[in-house]
Tab-separated table of C-alpha atoms and ligand atoms in Angstrom:
chain	number	residue	atom	x	y	z
I	923	UNK	CA	87.564	58.060	104.744
I	924	UNK	CA	89.789	55.037	105.271
I	925	UNK	CA	88.187	52.037	103.565
I	926	UNK	CA	91.125	49.644	103.852
I	927	UNK	CA	90.802	46.599	106.090
I	928	UNK	CA	93.337	44.116	107.402
I	929	UNK	CA	92.206	40.590	108.133
I	930	UNK	CA	95.333	39.207	109.759
I	931	UNK	CA	97.860	38.876	106.935
I	932	UNK	CA	95.208	39.737	104.341
I	933	UNK	CA	95.140	43.427	103.425
I	934	UNK	CA	92.186	44.618	101.345
I	935	UNK	CA	91.497	47.982	99.674
I	936	UNK	CA	87.935	47.966	101.026
I	937	UNK	CA	85.595	45.580	102.905
I	938	UNK	CA	83.173	44.769	100.053
I	939	UNK	CA	83.869	41.325	98.532
I	940	UNK	CA	81.907	38.933	96.328
I	941	UNK	CA	81.063	35.464	97.654
I	942	UNK	CA	82.154	32.119	96.249
I	943	UNK	CA	79.777	30.474	93.781
I	944	UNK	CA	77.858	33.670	93.032
I	945	UNK	CA	80.403	35.362	90.792
I	946	UNK	CA	81.754	32.492	88.689
I	947	UNK	CA	85.436	33.020	87.968
I	948	UNK	CA	84.863	36.762	87.345
I	949	UNK	CA	85.253	36.420	83.572
I	950	UNK	CA	81.780	34.848	83.327
I	951	UNK	CA	80.190	37.924	84.922
I	952	UNK	CA	82.458	40.611	83.520
I	953	UNK	CA	80.200	40.988	80.460
I	954	UNK	CA	77.160	41.750	82.595
I	955	UNK	CA	79.222	44.184	84.604
I	956	UNK	CA	80.701	45.906	81.563
I	957	UNK	CA	77.179	46.874	80.448
I	958	UNK	CA	76.475	48.730	83.661
I	959	UNK	CA	77.788	52.232	84.093
I	960	UNK	CA	80.458	52.737	86.757
I	961	UNK	CA	81.053	48.975	87.102
I	962	UNK	CA	84.678	48.187	87.638
I	963	UNK	CA	85.695	44.812	89.045
I	964	UNK	CA	89.092	46.265	90.008
I	965	UNK	CA	87.318	48.334	92.671
I	966	UNK	CA	86.082	45.289	94.601
I	967	UNK	CA	87.626	44.617	97.996
I	968	UNK	CA	88.156	41.024	96.897
I	969	UNK	CA	86.820	38.228	94.736
I	970	UNK	CA	86.274	34.684	95.977
I	971	UNK	CA	85.831	32.523	92.863
I	972	UNK	CA	83.676	29.375	92.823
I	973	UNK	CA	85.148	26.691	95.115
I	974	UNK	CA	87.598	24.381	93.399
I	975	UNK	CA	88.459	20.789	94.238
I	976	UNK	CA	91.636	18.847	93.406
I	977	UNK	CA	89.989	16.880	90.615
I	978	UNK	CA	87.131	18.033	88.338
I	979	UNK	CA	83.602	17.430	89.654
I	980	UNK	CA	80.431	17.215	87.568
I	981	UNK	CA	78.170	18.505	90.363
I	982	UNK	CA	74.695	17.317	91.311
I	983	UNK	CA	71.772	16.206	89.154
I	984	UNK	CA	69.458	19.040	87.990
I	985	UNK	CA	67.413	20.981	88.947
I	986	UNK	CA	70.151	22.618	90.992
I	987	UNK	CA	68.438	25.831	92.040
I	988	UNK	CA	64.969	26.808	93.163
I	989	UNK	CA	63.429	30.112	94.270
I	990	UNK	CA	61.931	30.413	97.737
I	991	UNK	CA	60.322	33.262	99.687
I	992	UNK	CA	63.045	35.906	100.128
I	993	UNK	CA	65.790	33.605	98.974
I	994	UNK	CA	66.862	30.626	96.914
I	995	UNK	CA	67.913	27.045	97.420
I	996	UNK	CA	70.898	25.636	95.568
I	997	UNK	CA	72.505	22.240	95.358
I	998	UNK	CA	75.191	22.804	92.741
I	999	UNK	CA	77.443	20.172	94.292
I	1000	UNK	CA	80.810	21.902	93.720
I	1001	UNK	CA	80.709	21.562	89.942
I	1002	UNK	CA	84.193	22.692	88.827
I	1003	UNK	CA	87.060	21.823	86.480
I	1004	UNK	CA	89.620	20.997	89.163
I	1005	UNK	CA	92.776	22.653	90.474
I	1006	UNK	CA	95.081	22.242	87.455
I	1007	UNK	CA	92.525	23.696	85.041
I	1008	UNK	CA	91.808	26.562	87.453
I	1009	UNK	CA	95.479	27.498	87.621
I	1010	UNK	CA	95.943	27.202	83.861
I	1011	UNK	CA	92.675	28.731	82.609
I	1012	UNK	CA	91.076	30.911	85.289
I	1013	UNK	CA	93.939	32.463	87.228
I	1014	UNK	CA	95.411	34.412	84.274
I	1015	UNK	CA	92.160	36.367	83.841
I	1016	UNK	CA	91.534	36.734	87.583
I	1017	UNK	CA	95.042	38.138	88.004
I	1018	UNK	CA	94.294	40.835	85.438
I	1019	UNK	CA	91.129	42.008	87.195
I	1020	UNK	CA	93.211	43.877	89.750
I	1021	UNK	CA	91.349	43.136	92.978
I	1022	UNK	CA	92.570	40.614	95.565
I	1023	UNK	CA	91.760	37.002	94.638
I	1024	UNK	CA	90.987	34.690	97.538
I	1025	UNK	CA	90.819	31.155	96.195
I	1026	UNK	CA	88.164	28.922	97.727
I	1027	UNK	CA	89.195	25.280	98.078
I	1028	UNK	CA	87.501	22.092	99.255
I	1029	UNK	CA	89.293	18.796	99.786
I	1030	UNK	CA	88.051	15.277	100.442
I	1031	UNK	CA	90.620	14.901	103.210
I	1032	UNK	CA	92.904	17.101	105.308
I	1033	UNK	CA	95.820	15.941	103.149
I	1034	UNK	CA	94.041	17.036	99.991
I	1035	UNK	CA	93.328	20.517	101.412
I	1036	UNK	CA	97.005	20.843	102.353
I	1037	UNK	CA	98.160	19.600	98.956
I	1038	UNK	CA	95.969	22.154	97.150
I	1039	UNK	CA	97.105	24.933	99.491
I	1040	UNK	CA	100.769	24.133	98.803
I	1041	UNK	CA	100.195	24.359	95.034
I	1042	UNK	CA	98.267	27.644	95.292
I	1043	UNK	CA	100.856	29.221	97.613
I	1044	UNK	CA	103.243	29.212	94.647
I	1045	UNK	CA	100.792	30.701	92.145
I	1046	UNK	CA	101.349	34.435	91.534
I	1047	UNK	CA	98.205	36.506	92.017
I	1048	UNK	CA	96.670	34.414	94.786
I	1049	UNK	CA	96.101	36.840	97.705
I	1050	UNK	CA	94.781	34.201	100.083
I	1051	UNK	CA	92.747	31.038	100.536
I	1052	UNK	CA	89.235	30.474	101.804
I	1053	UNK	CA	88.820	26.948	103.146
I	1054	UNK	CA	85.307	25.819	102.309
I	1055	UNK	CA	84.496	23.451	105.170
I	1056	UNK	CA	80.829	24.316	104.891
I	1057	UNK	CA	79.358	23.024	101.615
I	1058	UNK	CA	76.039	21.358	102.496
I	1059	UNK	CA	75.535	19.956	98.992
I	1060	UNK	CA	78.222	17.269	98.726
I	1061	UNK	CA	78.858	14.136	100.777
I	1062	UNK	CA	81.269	14.968	103.635
I	1063	UNK	CA	81.224	18.678	102.600
I	1064	UNK	CA	80.877	19.805	106.199
I	1065	UNK	CA	82.937	17.139	107.998
I	1066	UNK	CA	85.633	19.696	108.922
I	1067	UNK	CA	83.094	22.436	109.600
I	1068	UNK	CA	81.059	20.545	112.169
I	1069	UNK	CA	83.764	19.023	114.343
I	1070	UNK	CA	86.027	21.418	116.257
I	1071	UNK	CA	89.061	19.151	116.605
I	1072	UNK	CA	88.889	18.070	112.952
I	1073	UNK	CA	88.664	21.741	111.971
I	1074	UNK	CA	91.639	22.737	114.102
I	1075	UNK	CA	93.889	19.998	112.781
I	1076	UNK	CA	92.814	20.718	109.200
I	1077	UNK	CA	93.729	24.398	109.538
I	1078	UNK	CA	97.010	23.549	111.288
I	1079	UNK	CA	97.956	21.268	108.387
I	1080	UNK	CA	96.984	23.799	105.731
I	1081	UNK	CA	98.864	26.557	107.563
I	1082	UNK	CA	102.029	24.398	107.497
I	1083	UNK	CA	101.542	23.692	103.793
I	1084	UNK	CA	101.033	27.276	102.633
I	1085	UNK	CA	103.442	29.231	104.871
I	1086	UNK	CA	102.412	32.861	105.236
I	1087	UNK	CA	99.560	32.806	102.707
I	1088	UNK	CA	96.485	34.409	104.352
I	1089	UNK	CA	93.888	31.805	105.383
I	1090	UNK	CA	90.170	32.342	105.852
I	1091	UNK	CA	87.957	29.512	107.115
I	1092	UNK	CA	84.357	29.605	105.882
I	1093	UNK	CA	81.917	28.342	108.497
I	1094	UNK	CA	78.601	26.546	108.204
I	1095	UNK	CA	75.505	27.688	110.094
I	1096	UNK	CA	74.326	24.064	110.216
I	1097	UNK	CA	75.875	23.388	113.641
I	1098	UNK	CA	74.760	23.643	117.253
I	1099	UNK	CA	77.444	26.116	118.336
I	1100	UNK	CA	79.261	28.038	115.623
I	1101	UNK	CA	81.622	29.685	118.140
I	1102	UNK	CA	83.292	26.332	118.891
I	1103	UNK	CA	84.255	25.893	115.250
I	1104	UNK	CA	85.381	29.525	114.939
I	1105	UNK	CA	87.665	29.055	117.968
I	1106	UNK	CA	89.069	25.884	116.436
I	1107	UNK	CA	89.855	27.736	113.197
I	1108	UNK	CA	91.627	30.436	115.212
I	1109	UNK	CA	93.651	27.841	117.157
I	1110	UNK	CA	94.699	26.205	113.895
I	1111	UNK	CA	96.146	29.481	112.637
I	1112	UNK	CA	93.413	31.036	110.499
I	1113	UNK	CA	93.767	34.753	109.755
I	1114	UNK	CA	89.984	35.201	109.669
I	1115	UNK	CA	86.709	33.327	109.564
I	1116	UNK	CA	83.922	33.973	107.079
I	1117	UNK	CA	80.298	33.167	107.846
I	1118	UNK	CA	77.794	31.991	106.895
I	1119	UNK	CA	77.581	29.441	104.116
I	1120	UNK	CA	74.042	28.380	103.185
I	1121	UNK	CA	71.424	27.032	105.587
I	1122	UNK	CA	70.326	23.482	104.810
I	1123	UNK	CA	66.770	23.440	103.470
I	1124	UNK	CA	64.275	21.731	101.192
I	1125	UNK	CA	61.451	22.552	98.757
I	1126	UNK	CA	58.734	20.145	97.613
I	1127	UNK	CA	56.380	20.242	94.627
I	1128	UNK	CA	53.251	18.703	96.115
I	1129	UNK	CA	51.725	18.010	92.703
I	1130	UNK	CA	54.564	15.796	91.550
I	1131	UNK	CA	55.273	14.693	95.139
I	1132	UNK	CA	58.957	15.263	94.451
I	1133	UNK	CA	61.585	17.569	95.948
I	1134	UNK	CA	62.218	20.603	93.732
I	1135	UNK	CA	65.991	19.969	93.755
I	1136	UNK	CA	67.592	16.947	92.129
I	1137	UNK	CA	69.663	16.501	95.269
I	1138	UNK	CA	66.618	16.555	97.564
I	1139	UNK	CA	68.121	19.055	100.004
I	1140	UNK	CA	69.908	22.314	99.215
I	1141	UNK	CA	71.420	25.423	100.765
I	1142	UNK	CA	69.193	28.417	101.476
I	1143	UNK	CA	70.665	31.866	100.745
I	1144	UNK	CA	69.531	35.452	100.205
I	1145	UNK	CA	67.653	37.925	102.456
I	1146	UNK	CA	65.849	35.036	104.216
I	1147	UNK	CA	69.059	34.047	106.039
I	1148	UNK	CA	70.320	37.527	107.020
I	1149	UNK	CA	69.044	37.443	110.622
I	1150	UNK	CA	70.697	34.049	111.178
I	1151	UNK	CA	73.985	35.314	109.761
I	1152	UNK	CA	73.918	38.530	111.808
I	1153	UNK	CA	73.294	36.597	115.010
I	1154	UNK	CA	76.166	34.213	114.282
I	1155	UNK	CA	78.586	37.042	113.418
I	1156	UNK	CA	77.630	38.715	116.708
I	1157	UNK	CA	78.301	35.498	118.653
I	1158	UNK	CA	81.581	34.705	116.898
I	1159	UNK	CA	82.829	38.288	117.415
I	1160	UNK	CA	82.563	37.728	121.149
I	1161	UNK	CA	84.273	34.328	120.980
I	1162	UNK	CA	87.422	34.938	118.902
I	1163	UNK	CA	90.140	37.540	118.414
I	1164	UNK	CA	90.572	37.045	114.661
I	1165	UNK	CA	88.534	39.178	112.222
I	1166	UNK	CA	85.236	38.072	110.701
I	1167	UNK	CA	83.908	38.365	107.160
I	1168	UNK	CA	80.103	38.544	107.299
I	1169	UNK	CA	78.019	36.776	104.636
I	1170	UNK	CA	74.295	36.144	104.297
I	1171	UNK	CA	71.516	38.033	102.558
I	1172	UNK	CA	73.453	41.261	102.101
I	1173	UNK	CA	72.048	43.450	99.334
I	1174	UNK	CA	72.195	47.075	100.539
I	1175	UNK	CA	74.544	49.432	102.354
I	1176	UNK	CA	72.239	49.207	105.390
I	1177	UNK	CA	72.771	45.433	105.481
I	1178	UNK	CA	76.544	45.982	105.399
I	1179	UNK	CA	76.490	48.520	108.213
I	1180	UNK	CA	74.465	46.084	110.328
I	1181	UNK	CA	77.084	43.370	109.764
I	1182	UNK	CA	79.913	45.759	110.741
I	1183	UNK	CA	78.089	46.614	113.971
I	1184	UNK	CA	77.542	42.923	114.721
I	1185	UNK	CA	81.283	42.318	114.406
I	1186	UNK	CA	82.216	41.836	110.750
I	1187	UNK	CA	85.348	43.606	109.487
I	1188	UNK	CA	84.378	42.923	105.867
I	1189	UNK	CA	81.410	41.438	104.020
I	1190	UNK	CA	80.741	39.213	101.034
I	1191	UNK	CA	77.808	39.733	98.675
I	1192	UNK	CA	76.343	36.471	97.337
I	1193	UNK	CA	72.840	35.833	96.003
I	1194	UNK	CA	72.246	39.553	95.345
I	1195	UNK	CA	74.744	39.254	92.454
I	1196	UNK	CA	72.164	37.114	90.641
I	1197	UNK	CA	69.091	39.320	91.014
I	1198	UNK	CA	70.726	42.756	91.236
I	1199	UNK	CA	74.227	42.697	89.721
I	1200	UNK	CA	74.617	46.406	90.464
I	1201	UNK	CA	74.265	45.838	94.231
I	1202	UNK	CA	77.938	45.386	94.993
I	1203	UNK	CA	79.004	48.630	93.284
I	1204	UNK	CA	76.091	50.550	94.796
I	1205	UNK	CA	77.157	49.375	98.243
I	1206	UNK	CA	80.761	50.334	97.605
I	1207	UNK	CA	79.901	53.857	96.489
I	1208	UNK	CA	77.496	54.363	99.414
I	1209	UNK	CA	80.033	53.192	102.023
I	1210	UNK	CA	81.957	56.455	102.719
I	1211	UNK	CA	78.735	58.431	103.334
I	1212	UNK	CA	77.310	55.712	105.584
I	1213	UNK	CA	80.490	55.597	107.671
I	1214	UNK	CA	80.436	59.392	107.930
I	1215	UNK	CA	76.786	59.260	109.021
I	1216	UNK	CA	77.795	56.747	111.707
I	1217	UNK	CA	80.393	59.267	112.910
I	1218	UNK	CA	83.507	57.223	112.113
I	1219	UNK	CA	86.483	57.717	109.789
I	1220	UNK	CA	87.283	54.057	109.148
I	1221	UNK	CA	85.512	50.694	109.040
I	1222	UNK	CA	87.603	49.514	111.981
I	1223	UNK	CA	86.007	52.061	114.332
I	1224	UNK	CA	82.527	50.627	113.900
I	1225	UNK	CA	83.239	46.871	113.967
I	1226	UNK	CA	81.355	45.154	116.796
I	1227	UNK	CA	79.963	48.421	118.181
I	1228	UNK	CA	76.328	47.324	118.454
I	1229	UNK	CA	74.954	48.454	121.823
I	1230	UNK	CA	73.021	45.765	123.670
V	461	FMN	C1	74.323	29.215	93.526
V	461	FMN	C2	75.241	29.275	94.715
V	461	FMN	C3	76.469	28.630	94.667
V	461	FMN	C4	77.334	28.683	95.759
V	461	FMN	N1	78.542	28.053	95.684
V	461	FMN	C5	79.420	28.171	96.717
V	461	FMN	C6	80.717	27.621	96.620
V	461	FMN	O1	81.128	27.039	95.619
V	461	FMN	N2	81.538	27.755	97.697
V	461	FMN	C7	81.168	28.408	98.842
V	461	FMN	O2	81.969	28.524	99.773
V	461	FMN	N3	79.946	28.962	98.943
V	461	FMN	C8	79.068	28.861	97.916
V	461	FMN	N4	77.837	29.442	98.013
V	461	FMN	C9	77.462	30.139	99.267
V	461	FMN	C10	77.691	31.644	99.181
V	461	FMN	O3	79.046	31.951	98.944
V	461	FMN	C11	77.225	32.347	100.479
V	461	FMN	O4	77.979	31.879	101.577
V	461	FMN	C12	75.752	32.101	100.776
V	461	FMN	O5	74.996	32.090	99.586
V	461	FMN	C13	75.170	33.142	101.732
V	461	FMN	O6	75.284	34.451	101.220
V	461	FMN	P1	74.108	35.182	100.371
V	461	FMN	O7	72.855	35.060	101.177
V	461	FMN	O8	74.563	36.599	100.217
V	461	FMN	O9	74.019	34.462	99.081
V	461	FMN	C14	76.959	29.400	96.933
V	461	FMN	C15	75.719	30.063	96.966
V	461	FMN	C16	74.863	30.020	95.884
V	461	FMN	C17	73.552	30.762	95.956
């Protein structure tokens, strides 16, 4: 069975990746993983560490997470130590893990995205970049993810700054027409798009009359959002020629197969890492048998093959 996938310039050993913000910087979770039999981070198709910004950010006021029916809300607010600290302290460990590292970045302006991309293009061990234009939990976090022309010029600028480094653009579901933004990312020179980031939501404690999150609103993730994500992957597959990484509520091999059929060439596992850390390895080991059951010899043969 051929598990390799190519997303434009980005070549991965298999299509099972872990999503930004749900896997720390790999070191943080490696202890949990080392206690589980057959866990080996080097086997992952790719790791997208928590989004970094140019300068450190403290994140939002607590509480930052809250459970909901079939999912969770978060409003972390891009809490991170900044680019320089990431390169000095996190990259050396990530490099050792042995699976492709796709660094997620968020800038306050197009210039800042490009500046960060130029720095990271020269860092050994960075396999690609994921442009987070879809964070619902910070002011202006989705400015480039909601406006097609802003998205296209952002990606064009980043592409110029980072040369041939593979570029993935991570899309927000909090738009009227996600295909417009996907097309803009393609026009700007993205190798792939990933979708979806979290769905903007809210929880209220009626007894205290206060929102359950310090930020008021937050991003909904987990099984609750899977149907939204599948529908958007299906639509984007029909709108662009570049490959898609599917994200949203994936926790089993069946979920993955559904995303492949909808049009995803690879998937990212997010919230499931919190409540079932074994999920990602279970999915990976079940993949060859599921592809065989579907009657194909590679992931590529099944992508977008849903029959309507
Ligand atoms: C606690 C938490 C933190 C997250 N942080 C980030 C982040 O820093 N950057 C990003 O692009 N997405 C972030 N996400 C979104 C996930 O990467 C993913 O797109 C989303 O949760 C949907 O997938 P899931 O339903 O499998 O979790 C975060 C999600 C959660 C739950």
